[in-house]
PDB file of C-alpha atoms in Angstrom:
ATOM      1  CA  ALA A   1      15.163 -11.069  -7.146  1.00  0.00           C
ATOM      2  CA  GLN A   2      12.545 -11.216  -4.359  1.00  0.00           C
ATOM      3  CA  THR A   3       9.381 -12.849  -5.058  1.00  0.00           C
ATOM      4  CA  ILE A   4       6.276 -12.455  -3.154  1.00  0.00           C
ATOM      5  CA  HIS A   5       3.598 -14.673  -3.889  1.00  0.00           C
ATOM      6  CA  GLN A   6       0.012 -14.805  -1.980  1.00  0.00           C
ATOM      7  CA  TRP A   7      -2.876 -17.267  -1.725  1.00  0.00           C
ATOM      8  CA  PRO A   8      -5.454 -16.894  -3.262  1.00  0.00           C
ATOM      9  CA  VAL A   9      -6.120 -14.294  -5.543  1.00  0.00           C
ATOM     10  CA  ALA A  10     -10.163 -13.740  -5.007  1.00  0.00           C
ATOM     11  CA  GLU A  11     -12.149 -15.197  -2.269  1.00  0.00           C
ATOM     12  CA  ILE A  12     -15.898 -15.809  -1.997  1.00  0.00           C
ATOM     13  CA  LYS A  13     -16.873 -16.783   1.527  1.00  0.00           C
ATOM     14  CA  ALA A  14     -20.059 -17.338   3.779  1.00  0.00           C
ATOM     15  CA  VAL A  15     -20.656 -14.901   7.398  1.00  0.00           C
ATOM     16  CA  GLY A  16     -19.347 -17.152   9.946  1.00  0.00           C
ATOM     17  CA  SER A  17     -17.309 -18.974   7.999  1.00  0.00           C
ATOM     18  CA  PRO A  18     -13.991 -19.281   8.539  1.00  0.00           C
ATOM     19  CA  LEU A  19     -10.549 -17.950   6.382  1.00  0.00           C
ATOM     20  CA  SER A  20      -7.305 -18.340   5.924  1.00  0.00           C
ATOM     21  CA  LEU A  21      -5.019 -16.295   3.624  1.00  0.00           C
ATOM     22  CA  GLY A  22      -1.251 -16.660   2.789  1.00  0.00           C
ATOM     23  CA  CYS A  23       1.580 -15.414   1.845  1.00  0.00           C
ATOM     24  CA  THR A  24       5.085 -15.755   0.572  1.00  0.00           C
ATOM     25  CA  ILE A  25       8.249 -14.218   0.173  1.00  0.00           C
ATOM     26  CA  LYS A  26      11.323 -15.996  -1.595  1.00  0.00           C
ATOM     27  CA  GLY A  27      14.789 -14.072  -1.962  1.00  0.00           C
ATOM     28  CA  LYS A  28      15.507 -12.569   1.638  1.00  0.00           C
ATOM     29  CA  SER A  29      15.567 -13.651   4.179  1.00  0.00           C
ATOM     30  CA  SER A  30      13.712 -12.392   8.183  1.00  0.00           C
ATOM     31  CA  PRO A  31      11.867  -9.555   5.904  1.00  0.00           C
ATOM     32  CA  ASN A  32       9.353  -7.242   8.164  1.00  0.00           C
ATOM     33  CA  LEU A  33       6.623  -9.002   7.151  1.00  0.00           C
ATOM     34  CA  TYR A  34       2.833  -7.132   6.954  1.00  0.00           C
ATOM     35  CA  TRP A  35      -0.574  -7.243   6.358  1.00  0.00           C
ATOM     36  CA  TYR A  36      -2.543  -4.794   4.844  1.00  0.00           C
ATOM     37  CA  TRP A  37      -6.292  -4.210   3.595  1.00  0.00           C
ATOM     38  CA  GLN A  38      -8.542  -1.976   1.657  1.00  0.00           C
ATOM     39  CA  ALA A  39     -12.298  -1.586   2.095  1.00  0.00           C
ATOM     40  CA  THR A  40     -14.216  -1.278  -1.008  1.00  0.00           C
ATOM     41  CA  GLY A  41     -14.007   2.696  -1.229  1.00  0.00           C
ATOM     42  CA  GLY A  42     -11.613   2.959   1.998  1.00  0.00           C
ATOM     43  CA  THR A  43      -7.871   3.639   2.503  1.00  0.00           C
ATOM     44  CA  LEU A  44      -4.796   0.599   3.091  1.00  0.00           C
ATOM     45  CA  GLN A  45      -5.027   0.044   6.427  1.00  0.00           C
ATOM     46  CA  GLN A  46      -1.987  -1.651   8.132  1.00  0.00           C
ATOM     47  CA  LEU A  47      -3.307  -4.679  10.052  1.00  0.00           C
ATOM     48  CA  PHE A  48      -0.427  -6.595  11.374  1.00  0.00           C
ATOM     49  CA  TYR A  49       2.991  -6.476  11.250  1.00  0.00           C
ATOM     50  CA  SER A  50       6.481  -8.786  11.893  1.00  0.00           C
ATOM     51  CA  ILE A  51       9.642  -8.520  12.215  1.00  0.00           C
ATOM     52  CA  THR A  52      10.446 -12.524  12.947  1.00  0.00           C
ATOM     53  CA  VAL A  53       9.176 -15.916  12.817  1.00  0.00           C
ATOM     54  CA  GLY A  54       6.317 -16.367  15.805  1.00  0.00           C
ATOM     55  CA  GLN A  55       6.236 -12.599  16.418  1.00  0.00           C
ATOM     56  CA  VAL A  56       3.368 -10.662  14.956  1.00  0.00           C
ATOM     57  CA  GLU A  57       1.992  -7.309  16.181  1.00  0.00           C
ATOM     58  CA  SER A  58      -1.525  -6.187  15.823  1.00  0.00           C
ATOM     59  CA  VAL A  59      -2.164  -2.608  14.752  1.00  0.00           C
ATOM     60  CA  VAL A  60      -5.714  -2.629  13.950  1.00  0.00           C
ATOM     61  CA  GLN A  61      -8.109  -4.471  15.710  1.00  0.00           C
ATOM     62  CA  LEU A  62     -10.723  -6.529  12.517  1.00  0.00           C
ATOM     63  CA  ASN A  63     -11.084 -10.155  14.703  1.00  0.00           C
ATOM     64  CA  LEU A  64      -8.524 -11.060  12.684  1.00  0.00           C
ATOM     65  CA  SER A  65      -5.466 -12.357  13.788  1.00  0.00           C
ATOM     66  CA  ALA A  66      -2.136 -13.265  11.638  1.00  0.00           C
ATOM     67  CA  SER A  67       0.953 -15.748  12.338  1.00  0.00           C
ATOM     68  CA  ARG A  68       4.824 -16.014  10.971  1.00  0.00           C
ATOM     69  CA  PRO A  69       4.909 -19.702  11.252  1.00  0.00           C
ATOM     70  CA  LYS A  70       8.170 -19.763   9.322  1.00  0.00           C
ATOM     71  CA  ASP A  71      10.791 -16.862   7.722  1.00  0.00           C
ATOM     72  CA  ASP A  72       9.371 -15.903   4.865  1.00  0.00           C
ATOM     73  CA  GLN A  73       5.108 -17.125   5.465  1.00  0.00           C
ATOM     74  CA  PHE A  74       2.865 -15.282   6.749  1.00  0.00           C
ATOM     75  CA  ILE A  75      -0.871 -15.989   7.230  1.00  0.00           C
ATOM     76  CA  LEU A  76      -3.977 -14.209   7.855  1.00  0.00           C
ATOM     77  CA  SER A  77      -6.681 -15.857   9.447  1.00  0.00           C
ATOM     78  CA  THR A  78     -10.085 -15.862  11.377  1.00  0.00           C
ATOM     79  CA  GLU A  79     -12.483 -18.347  12.432  1.00  0.00           C
ATOM     80  CA  LYS A  80     -16.009 -16.297  12.018  1.00  0.00           C
ATOM     81  CA  LEU A  81     -15.969 -14.171   8.868  1.00  0.00           C
ATOM     82  CA  LEU A  82     -18.016 -10.751   8.822  1.00  0.00           C
ATOM     83  CA  LEU A  83     -19.678  -8.996   6.276  1.00  0.00           C
ATOM     84  CA  SER A  84     -17.124  -5.799   7.313  1.00  0.00           C
ATOM     85  CA  HIS A  85     -14.104  -8.292   6.033  1.00  0.00           C
ATOM     86  CA  SER A  86     -14.737  -7.350   2.790  1.00  0.00           C
ATOM     87  CA  GLY A  87     -12.329  -5.828   0.606  1.00  0.00           C
ATOM     88  CA  PHE A  88      -8.760  -6.443  -0.820  1.00  0.00           C
ATOM     89  CA  TYR A  89      -5.781  -7.790   1.501  1.00  0.00           C
ATOM     90  CA  LEU A  90      -2.339  -7.115   0.779  1.00  0.00           C
ATOM     91  CA  CYS A  91       0.891  -9.138   2.241  1.00  0.00           C
ATOM     92  CA  ALA A  92       3.776  -6.409   1.876  1.00  0.00           C
ATOM     93  CA  TRP A  93       7.622  -6.510   3.268  1.00  0.00           C
ATOM     94  CA  SER A  94       9.624  -4.011   3.262  1.00  0.00           C
ATOM     95  CA  LEU A  95      13.749  -2.836   3.079  1.00  0.00           C
ATOM     96  CA  GLU A  96      14.860   0.575   4.364  1.00  0.00           C
ATOM     97  CA  ALA A  97      11.147   2.129   4.728  1.00  0.00           C
ATOM     98  CA  GLU A  98      10.303   0.781   1.430  1.00  0.00           C
ATOM     99  CA  VAL A  99       7.213  -1.427   0.979  1.00  0.00           C
ATOM    100  CA  PHE A 100       6.929  -3.995  -1.552  1.00  0.00           C
ATOM    101  CA  PHE A 101       3.774  -5.406  -2.034  1.00  0.00           C
ATOM    102  CA  GLY A 102       2.153  -9.174  -3.494  1.00  0.00           C
ATOM    103  CA  LYS A 103      -0.592  -8.592  -5.809  1.00  0.00           C
ATOM    104  CA  GLY A 104      -3.513  -9.163  -3.093  1.00  0.00           C
ATOM    105  CA  THR A 105      -6.220 -11.283  -2.507  1.00  0.00           C
ATOM    106  CA  ARG A 106     -10.261  -9.389  -2.823  1.00  0.00           C
ATOM    107  CA  LEU A 107     -12.484 -10.483  -0.740  1.00  0.00           C
ATOM    108  CA  THR A 108     -16.070 -10.891  -0.722  1.00  0.00           C
ATOM    109  CA  VAL A 109     -18.433 -12.234   2.309  1.00  0.00           C
ATOM    110  CA  VAL A 110     -21.840 -12.789   1.567  1.00  0.00           C
TER     111      VAL A 110
ATOM    112  CA  GLY B   1      -1.671  10.699  14.277  1.00  0.00           C
ATOM    113  CA  ASP B   2       0.137  10.330  10.994  1.00  0.00           C
ATOM    114  CA  SER B   3      -2.013  11.174   8.071  1.00  0.00           C
ATOM    115  CA  VAL B   4      -1.655  11.522   4.178  1.00  0.00           C
ATOM    116  CA  THR B   5      -4.810  13.692   2.270  1.00  0.00           C
ATOM    117  CA  GLN B   6      -4.711  13.131  -1.669  1.00  0.00           C
ATOM    118  CA  THR B   7      -7.033  14.220  -4.749  1.00  0.00           C
ATOM    119  CA  GLU B   8     -10.206  12.695  -4.346  1.00  0.00           C
ATOM    120  CA  GLY B   9     -10.726  11.174  -7.524  1.00  0.00           C
ATOM    121  CA  PRO B  10     -11.753  10.013 -10.371  1.00  0.00           C
ATOM    122  CA  VAL B  11      -9.624  12.484 -12.276  1.00  0.00           C
ATOM    123  CA  THR B  12     -10.000  12.610 -14.778  1.00  0.00           C
ATOM    124  CA  VAL B  13      -7.511  13.871 -18.391  1.00  0.00           C
ATOM    125  CA  SER B  14      -7.198  13.392 -21.937  1.00  0.00           C
ATOM    126  CA  GLU B  15      -3.977  12.097 -23.372  1.00  0.00           C
ATOM    127  CA  SER B  16      -0.977  14.551 -23.843  1.00  0.00           C
ATOM    128  CA  GLU B  17      -2.591  17.256 -21.132  1.00  0.00           C
ATOM    129  CA  SER B  18      -0.415  17.664 -17.824  1.00  0.00           C
ATOM    130  CA  LEU B  19      -1.840  16.029 -14.212  1.00  0.00           C
ATOM    131  CA  ILE B  20      -0.981  17.312 -10.968  1.00  0.00           C
ATOM    132  CA  ILE B  21      -2.362  14.812  -8.183  1.00  0.00           C
ATOM    133  CA  ASN B  22      -2.157  17.099  -4.379  1.00  0.00           C
ATOM    134  CA  CYS B  23      -1.081  14.952  -1.527  1.00  0.00           C
ATOM    135  CA  THR B  24      -0.516  16.825   1.907  1.00  0.00           C
ATOM    136  CA  TYR B  25       1.017  14.833   5.000  1.00  0.00           C
ATOM    137  CA  SER B  26       0.821  15.141   9.017  1.00  0.00           C
ATOM    138  CA  ALA B  27       3.510  13.233  10.317  1.00  0.00           C
ATOM    139  CA  THR B  28       3.469  12.990  14.281  1.00  0.00           C
ATOM    140  CA  SER B  29       4.854  10.385  14.703  1.00  0.00           C
ATOM    141  CA  ILE B  30       7.816  10.736  12.844  1.00  0.00           C
ATOM    142  CA  ALA B  31      10.674  13.273  12.829  1.00  0.00           C
ATOM    143  CA  TYR B  32      11.808  12.965   9.238  1.00  0.00           C
ATOM    144  CA  PRO B  33       9.123  11.379   7.255  1.00  0.00           C
ATOM    145  CA  ASN B  34       9.808   9.319   3.795  1.00  0.00           C
ATOM    146  CA  LEU B  35       7.435   9.969   1.419  1.00  0.00           C
ATOM    147  CA  PHE B  36       6.318   7.586  -1.402  1.00  0.00           C
ATOM    148  CA  TRP B  37       3.669   7.420  -4.530  1.00  0.00           C
ATOM    149  CA  TYR B  38       2.919   4.115  -5.250  1.00  0.00           C
ATOM    150  CA  VAL B  39       0.550   2.793  -8.625  1.00  0.00           C
ATOM    151  CA  ARG B  40      -1.807   0.104  -9.008  1.00  0.00           C
ATOM    152  CA  TYR B  41      -2.609  -0.521 -12.375  1.00  0.00           C
ATOM    153  CA  PRO B  42      -5.098  -2.459 -13.639  1.00  0.00           C
ATOM    154  CA  GLY B  43      -4.964  -5.913 -12.733  1.00  0.00           C
ATOM    155  CA  GLU B  44      -0.904  -5.965 -10.669  1.00  0.00           C
ATOM    156  CA  GLY B  45      -0.143  -5.303  -7.821  1.00  0.00           C
ATOM    157  CA  LEU B  46       0.543  -2.121  -5.759  1.00  0.00           C
ATOM    158  CA  GLN B  47       4.039  -1.060  -6.887  1.00  0.00           C
ATOM    159  CA  LEU B  48       6.389   1.633  -6.096  1.00  0.00           C
ATOM    160  CA  LEU B  49       6.178   4.754  -8.545  1.00  0.00           C
ATOM    161  CA  LEU B  50       8.831   7.346  -6.216  1.00  0.00           C
ATOM    162  CA  LYS B  51      10.450   7.984  -3.277  1.00  0.00           C
ATOM    163  CA  VAL B  52      12.044  10.872  -1.067  1.00  0.00           C
ATOM    164  CA  ILE B  53      13.581  10.637   1.451  1.00  0.00           C
ATOM    165  CA  THR B  54      15.221  13.897   2.223  1.00  0.00           C
ATOM    166  CA  ALA B  55      13.061  17.265   1.955  1.00  0.00           C
ATOM    167  CA  GLY B  56      13.983  19.348  -0.750  1.00  0.00           C
ATOM    168  CA  GLN B  57      14.501  17.215  -2.337  1.00  0.00           C
ATOM    169  CA  LYS B  58      12.652  15.759  -5.848  1.00  0.00           C
ATOM    170  CA  GLY B  59      11.651  12.055  -7.354  1.00  0.00           C
ATOM    171  CA  SER B  60      11.257  11.287 -10.855  1.00  0.00           C
ATOM    172  CA  SER B  61       9.858   8.102 -12.251  1.00  0.00           C
ATOM    173  CA  ARG B  62       8.248   7.588 -15.724  1.00  0.00           C
ATOM    174  CA  GLY B  63       8.052  10.756 -16.381  1.00  0.00           C
ATOM    175  CA  PHE B  64       6.244  11.863 -13.252  1.00  0.00           C
ATOM    176  CA  GLU B  65       7.786  14.535 -10.468  1.00  0.00           C
ATOM    177  CA  ALA B  66       7.000  15.073  -6.664  1.00  0.00           C
ATOM    178  CA  THR B  67       9.131  17.220  -4.545  1.00  0.00           C
ATOM    179  CA  TYR B  68       9.036  16.844  -0.735  1.00  0.00           C
ATOM    180  CA  ASN B  69       8.122  20.270   0.767  1.00  0.00           C
ATOM    181  CA  LYS B  70       8.420  20.061   3.931  1.00  0.00           C
ATOM    182  CA  GLU B  71       7.100  23.880   4.596  1.00  0.00           C
ATOM    183  CA  THR B  72       3.692  23.187   3.124  1.00  0.00           C
ATOM    184  CA  THR B  73       3.680  19.604   4.836  1.00  0.00           C
ATOM    185  CA  SER B  74       2.500  18.199   0.670  1.00  0.00           C
ATOM    186  CA  PHE B  75       4.440  15.722  -1.728  1.00  0.00           C
ATOM    187  CA  HIS B  76       2.155  16.689  -4.895  1.00  0.00           C
ATOM    188  CA  LEU B  77       2.427  13.924  -8.211  1.00  0.00           C
ATOM    189  CA  GLN B  78       2.715  16.349 -11.684  1.00  0.00           C
ATOM    190  CA  LYS B  79       3.585  15.141 -15.092  1.00  0.00           C
ATOM    191  CA  ALA B  80       3.834  17.308 -18.144  1.00  0.00           C
ATOM    192  CA  SER B  81       1.975  15.087 -20.438  1.00  0.00           C
ATOM    193  CA  VAL B  82      -0.326  11.568 -19.827  1.00  0.00           C
ATOM    194  CA  GLN B  83      -0.534   8.811 -22.033  1.00  0.00           C
ATOM    195  CA  GLU B  84      -3.583   6.353 -21.859  1.00  0.00           C
ATOM    196  CA  SER B  85      -1.324   3.570 -20.050  1.00  0.00           C
ATOM    197  CA  ASP B  86      -1.108   6.002 -16.820  1.00  0.00           C
ATOM    198  CA  SER B  87      -4.811   5.102 -16.000  1.00  0.00           C
ATOM    199  CA  ALA B  88      -4.163   3.805 -12.745  1.00  0.00           C
ATOM    200  CA  VAL B  89      -4.432   4.480  -8.862  1.00  0.00           C
ATOM    201  CA  TYR B  90      -1.989   6.292  -7.498  1.00  0.00           C
ATOM    202  CA  TYR B  91      -1.832   6.329  -3.855  1.00  0.00           C
ATOM    203  CA  CYS B  92       0.728   8.685  -1.265  1.00  0.00           C
ATOM    204  CA  ALA B  93       2.333   7.417   1.294  1.00  0.00           C
ATOM    205  CA  LEU B  94       4.222   8.208   4.439  1.00  0.00           C
ATOM    206  CA  GLY B  95       6.735   6.524   6.586  1.00  0.00           C
ATOM    207  CA  PRO B  96       8.079   4.400   8.470  1.00  0.00           C
ATOM    208  CA  SER B  97       5.763   5.227  11.674  1.00  0.00           C
ATOM    209  CA  ASN B  98       7.198   3.603  15.296  1.00  0.00           C
ATOM    210  CA  THR B  99       4.943   0.831  14.496  1.00  0.00           C
ATOM    211  CA  ASN B 100       6.969   0.216  11.370  1.00  0.00           C
ATOM    212  CA  LYS B 101       3.658   1.482   9.773  1.00  0.00           C
ATOM    213  CA  VAL B 102       3.401   3.104   6.097  1.00  0.00           C
ATOM    214  CA  VAL B 103       0.342   5.779   6.200  1.00  0.00           C
ATOM    215  CA  PHE B 104      -1.459   5.723   2.768  1.00  0.00           C
ATOM    216  CA  GLY B 105      -3.812   8.511   1.020  1.00  0.00           C
ATOM    217  CA  THR B 106      -6.778   6.880  -0.312  1.00  0.00           C
ATOM    218  CA  GLY B 107      -6.010   6.531  -3.650  1.00  0.00           C
ATOM    219  CA  THR B 108      -6.673   8.636  -6.358  1.00  0.00           C
ATOM    220  CA  ARG B 109      -7.778   6.634  -9.298  1.00  0.00           C
ATOM    221  CA  LEU B 110      -6.885   8.435 -12.686  1.00  0.00           C
ATOM    222  CA  GLN B 111      -8.229   7.857 -16.080  1.00  0.00           C
ATOM    223  CA  VAL B 112      -6.926   9.215 -19.186  1.00  0.00           C
ATOM    224  CA  LEU B 113      -8.778   9.421 -22.421  1.00  0.00           C
ATOM    225  CA  PRO B 114      -7.258   8.458 -26.221  1.00  0.00           C
TER     226      PRO B 114
END
């Protein structure tokens, strides 16, 4: 069975500090991977998607970057956090248009 | 662009009452969108509740139903008799787009009172 693990579960970070969120998918080779973000009271927005290792496409610009260093790993990062980065981040993978999500990371920027 | 509009929450109903959460969509970049309802229970991750990939068909799961209506571009979620354990946030979604994107509604928080 496929599993998706996100880390950390929650983070409180200062404005201007760096951020790295991670996601690992097990049990599925060469998955399509996604990062989604939801601001408090907002809708889920797709930020990035990746079809293969080393290839990441940006969907929404939020001063964030993503990388896929391994087939089963997807990283979301920034060197300088903004207050507007606060929210809920979800990693996901897809199969035949159905999307499977991790449990998410709640980020609070103070 | 593609978009999904759903009932604004929170929605509060009493146990054993019926429920409908409205969802309408606009799919401009997807000729034949797949439609989904996702749910997030307290403390858990987002998970698929039901999906329908063919217009005119009905999907069902855990007592919930939704019919893919292409004429009215709607995919309303219904349940005849809700339970307290149905309290959660429900998201209507469509996909995939040409960027492999699934487009979500804003989510509807449902609270079922005992």
